[in-house]
Tab-separated table of C-alpha atoms in Angstrom:
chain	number	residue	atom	x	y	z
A	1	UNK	CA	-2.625	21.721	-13.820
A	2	UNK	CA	-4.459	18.459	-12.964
A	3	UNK	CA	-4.340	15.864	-10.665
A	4	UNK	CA	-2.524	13.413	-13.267
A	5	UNK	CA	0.382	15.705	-14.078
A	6	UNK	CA	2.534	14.340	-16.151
A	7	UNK	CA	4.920	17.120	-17.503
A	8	UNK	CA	8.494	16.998	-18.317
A	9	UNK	CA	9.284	19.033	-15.806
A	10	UNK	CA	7.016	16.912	-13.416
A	11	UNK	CA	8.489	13.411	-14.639
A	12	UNK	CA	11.415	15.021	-13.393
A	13	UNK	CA	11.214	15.760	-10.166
A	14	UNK	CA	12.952	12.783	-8.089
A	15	UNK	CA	10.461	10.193	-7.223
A	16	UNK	CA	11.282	11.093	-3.298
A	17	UNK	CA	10.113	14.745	-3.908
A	18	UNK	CA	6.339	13.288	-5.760
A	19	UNK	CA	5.839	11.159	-3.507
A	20	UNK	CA	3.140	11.815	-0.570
A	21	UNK	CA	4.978	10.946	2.193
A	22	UNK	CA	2.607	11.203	5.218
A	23	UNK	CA	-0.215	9.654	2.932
A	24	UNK	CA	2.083	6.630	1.720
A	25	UNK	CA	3.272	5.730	5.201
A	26	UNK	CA	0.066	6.183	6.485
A	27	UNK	CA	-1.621	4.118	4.236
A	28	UNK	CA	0.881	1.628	4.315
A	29	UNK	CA	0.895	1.308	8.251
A	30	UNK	CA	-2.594	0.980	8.002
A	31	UNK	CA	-2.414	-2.131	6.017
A	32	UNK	CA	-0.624	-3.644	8.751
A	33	UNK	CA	-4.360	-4.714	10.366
A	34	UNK	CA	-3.997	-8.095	8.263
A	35	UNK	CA	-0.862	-9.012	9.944
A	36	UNK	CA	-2.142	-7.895	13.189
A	37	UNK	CA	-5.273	-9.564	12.846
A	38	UNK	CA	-3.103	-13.124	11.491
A	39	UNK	CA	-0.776	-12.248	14.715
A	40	UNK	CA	-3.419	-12.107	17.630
A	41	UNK	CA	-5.165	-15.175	15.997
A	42	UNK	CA	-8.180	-12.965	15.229
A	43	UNK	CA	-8.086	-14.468	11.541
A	44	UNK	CA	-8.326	-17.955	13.062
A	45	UNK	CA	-11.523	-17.072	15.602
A	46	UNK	CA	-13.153	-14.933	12.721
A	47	UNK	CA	-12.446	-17.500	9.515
A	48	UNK	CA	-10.681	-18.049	7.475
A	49	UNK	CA	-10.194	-17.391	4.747
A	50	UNK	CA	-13.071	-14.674	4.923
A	51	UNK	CA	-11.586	-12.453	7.297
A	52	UNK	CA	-8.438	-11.743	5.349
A	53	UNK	CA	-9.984	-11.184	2.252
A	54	UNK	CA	-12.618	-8.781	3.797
A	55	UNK	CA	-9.462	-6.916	5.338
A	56	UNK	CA	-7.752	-6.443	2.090
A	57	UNK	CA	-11.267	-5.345	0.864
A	58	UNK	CA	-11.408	-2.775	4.312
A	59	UNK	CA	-7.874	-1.641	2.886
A	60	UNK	CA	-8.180	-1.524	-0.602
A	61	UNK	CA	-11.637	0.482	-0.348
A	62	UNK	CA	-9.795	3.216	2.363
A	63	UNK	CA	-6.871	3.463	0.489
A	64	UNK	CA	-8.975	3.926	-2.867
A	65	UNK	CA	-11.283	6.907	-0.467
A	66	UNK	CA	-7.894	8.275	0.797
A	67	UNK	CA	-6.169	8.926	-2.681
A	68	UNK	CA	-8.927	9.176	-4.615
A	69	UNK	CA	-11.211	11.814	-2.430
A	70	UNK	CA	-8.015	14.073	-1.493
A	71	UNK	CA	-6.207	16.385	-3.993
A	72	UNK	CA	-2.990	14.032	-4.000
A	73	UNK	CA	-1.109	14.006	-7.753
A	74	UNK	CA	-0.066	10.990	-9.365
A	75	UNK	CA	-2.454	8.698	-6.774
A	76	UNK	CA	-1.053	5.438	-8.862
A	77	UNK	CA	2.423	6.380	-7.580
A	78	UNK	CA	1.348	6.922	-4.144
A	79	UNK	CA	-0.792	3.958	-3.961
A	80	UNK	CA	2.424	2.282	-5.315
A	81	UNK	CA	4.519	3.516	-2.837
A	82	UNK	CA	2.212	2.765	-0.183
A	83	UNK	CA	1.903	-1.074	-1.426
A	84	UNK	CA	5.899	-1.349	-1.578
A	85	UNK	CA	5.856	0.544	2.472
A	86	UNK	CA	4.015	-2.145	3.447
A	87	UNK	CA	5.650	-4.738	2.123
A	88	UNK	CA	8.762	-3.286	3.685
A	89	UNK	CA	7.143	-3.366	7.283
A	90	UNK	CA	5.468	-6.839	7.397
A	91	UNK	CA	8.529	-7.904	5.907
A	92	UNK	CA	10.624	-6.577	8.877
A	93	UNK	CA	7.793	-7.090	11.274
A	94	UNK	CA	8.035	-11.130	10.092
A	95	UNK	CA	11.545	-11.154	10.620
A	96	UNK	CA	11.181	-9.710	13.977
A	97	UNK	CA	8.400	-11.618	15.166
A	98	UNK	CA	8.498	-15.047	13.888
A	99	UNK	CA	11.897	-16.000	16.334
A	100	UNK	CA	9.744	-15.029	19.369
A	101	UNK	CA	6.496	-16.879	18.295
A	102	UNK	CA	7.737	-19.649	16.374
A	103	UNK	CA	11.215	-20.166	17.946
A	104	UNK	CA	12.925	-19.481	14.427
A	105	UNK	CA	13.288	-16.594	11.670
A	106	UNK	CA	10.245	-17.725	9.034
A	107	UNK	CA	8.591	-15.742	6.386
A	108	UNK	CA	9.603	-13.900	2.713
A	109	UNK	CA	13.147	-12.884	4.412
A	110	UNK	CA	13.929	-16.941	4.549
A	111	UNK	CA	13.277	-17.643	0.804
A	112	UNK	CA	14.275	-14.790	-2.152
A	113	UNK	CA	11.983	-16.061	-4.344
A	114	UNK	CA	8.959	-15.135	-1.769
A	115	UNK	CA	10.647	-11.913	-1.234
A	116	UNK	CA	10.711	-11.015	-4.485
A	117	UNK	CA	7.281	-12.009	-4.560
A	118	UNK	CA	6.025	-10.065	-1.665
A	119	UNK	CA	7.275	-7.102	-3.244
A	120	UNK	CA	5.720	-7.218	-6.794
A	121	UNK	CA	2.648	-8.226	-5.439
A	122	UNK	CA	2.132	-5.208	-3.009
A	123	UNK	CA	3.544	-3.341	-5.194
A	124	UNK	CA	0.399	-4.569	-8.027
A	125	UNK	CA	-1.976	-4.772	-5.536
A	126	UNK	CA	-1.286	-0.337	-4.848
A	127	UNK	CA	-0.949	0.049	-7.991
A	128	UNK	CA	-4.704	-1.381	-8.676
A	129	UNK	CA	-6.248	0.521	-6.146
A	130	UNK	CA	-4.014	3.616	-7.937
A	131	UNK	CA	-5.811	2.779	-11.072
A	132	UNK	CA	-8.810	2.990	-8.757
A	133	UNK	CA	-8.536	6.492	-6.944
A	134	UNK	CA	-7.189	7.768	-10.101
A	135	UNK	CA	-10.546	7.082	-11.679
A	136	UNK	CA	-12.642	8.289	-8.575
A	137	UNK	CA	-10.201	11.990	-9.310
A	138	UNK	CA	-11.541	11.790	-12.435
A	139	UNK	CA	-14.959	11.447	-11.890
A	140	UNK	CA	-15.027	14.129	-9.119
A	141	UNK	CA	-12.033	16.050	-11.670
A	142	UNK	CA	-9.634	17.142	-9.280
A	143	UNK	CA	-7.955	20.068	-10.765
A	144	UNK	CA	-4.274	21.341	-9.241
């Protein structure tokens, strides 16, 4: 069986059971360096808007290395997964944070329209750098 296996009997599976779980939230807590970085005004001392870009580059790149060098199936789904995680924590950490530093709730969980948006485009943005370690299996053809 290979790394991209896509049997009936695979598809089947609920998505909670294909999923990597300690990969996906580890990947997706790891992400959390751009809000971190945004929070303690690194972003501001290093430039911007260099230093967030290079940071999603830093995270797109280990994410790609982490899916694509290990023997994880499916790593589209788990890159996914991992994009949607953190959109689920900087969305909570927002909500939690913004009252204490900006005296009021701010962020995607004030307007549905940026939630929504939050969402689809973490969700994209793991499923590009899916695309990405799925092609790096590929070339080093990871077998199951």
């Amino acid at each position: 069986m290979n790394a991209q296996d896509t049997s009936p009997a695979r598809r089947a599976e609920p998505l909670t059971r294909r999923l990597h779980w300690p990969m996906v939230i580890g990947l997706a807590l790891f992400a959390l360096i751009r809000p971190v970085f945004s929070i303690a005004g690194w972003s501001e001392v290093l430039g911007r808007p260099a230093t967030p870009l290079a940071l999603t580059a830093v995270i797109s790149l280990v994410w790609i290395a982490v899916a694509g060098l290990s023997r994880v199936r499916e790593p589209l789904l788990q890159l996914m997964a991992a994009g949607i995680g953190y959109a689920i924590v900087a969305t909570l950490l927002s909500a939690a944070l913004s009252p204490v530093l900006e005296g009021e709730l701010r962020g995607p969980l004030t307007n549905p329209i940026a939630l929504v948006m939050v969402f689809l485009t973490n969700a994209a943005w793991g499923a590009l750098c899916g695309l990405c370690a799925r092609g790096v299996q590929r070339m080093r053809d990871v077998r199951h």
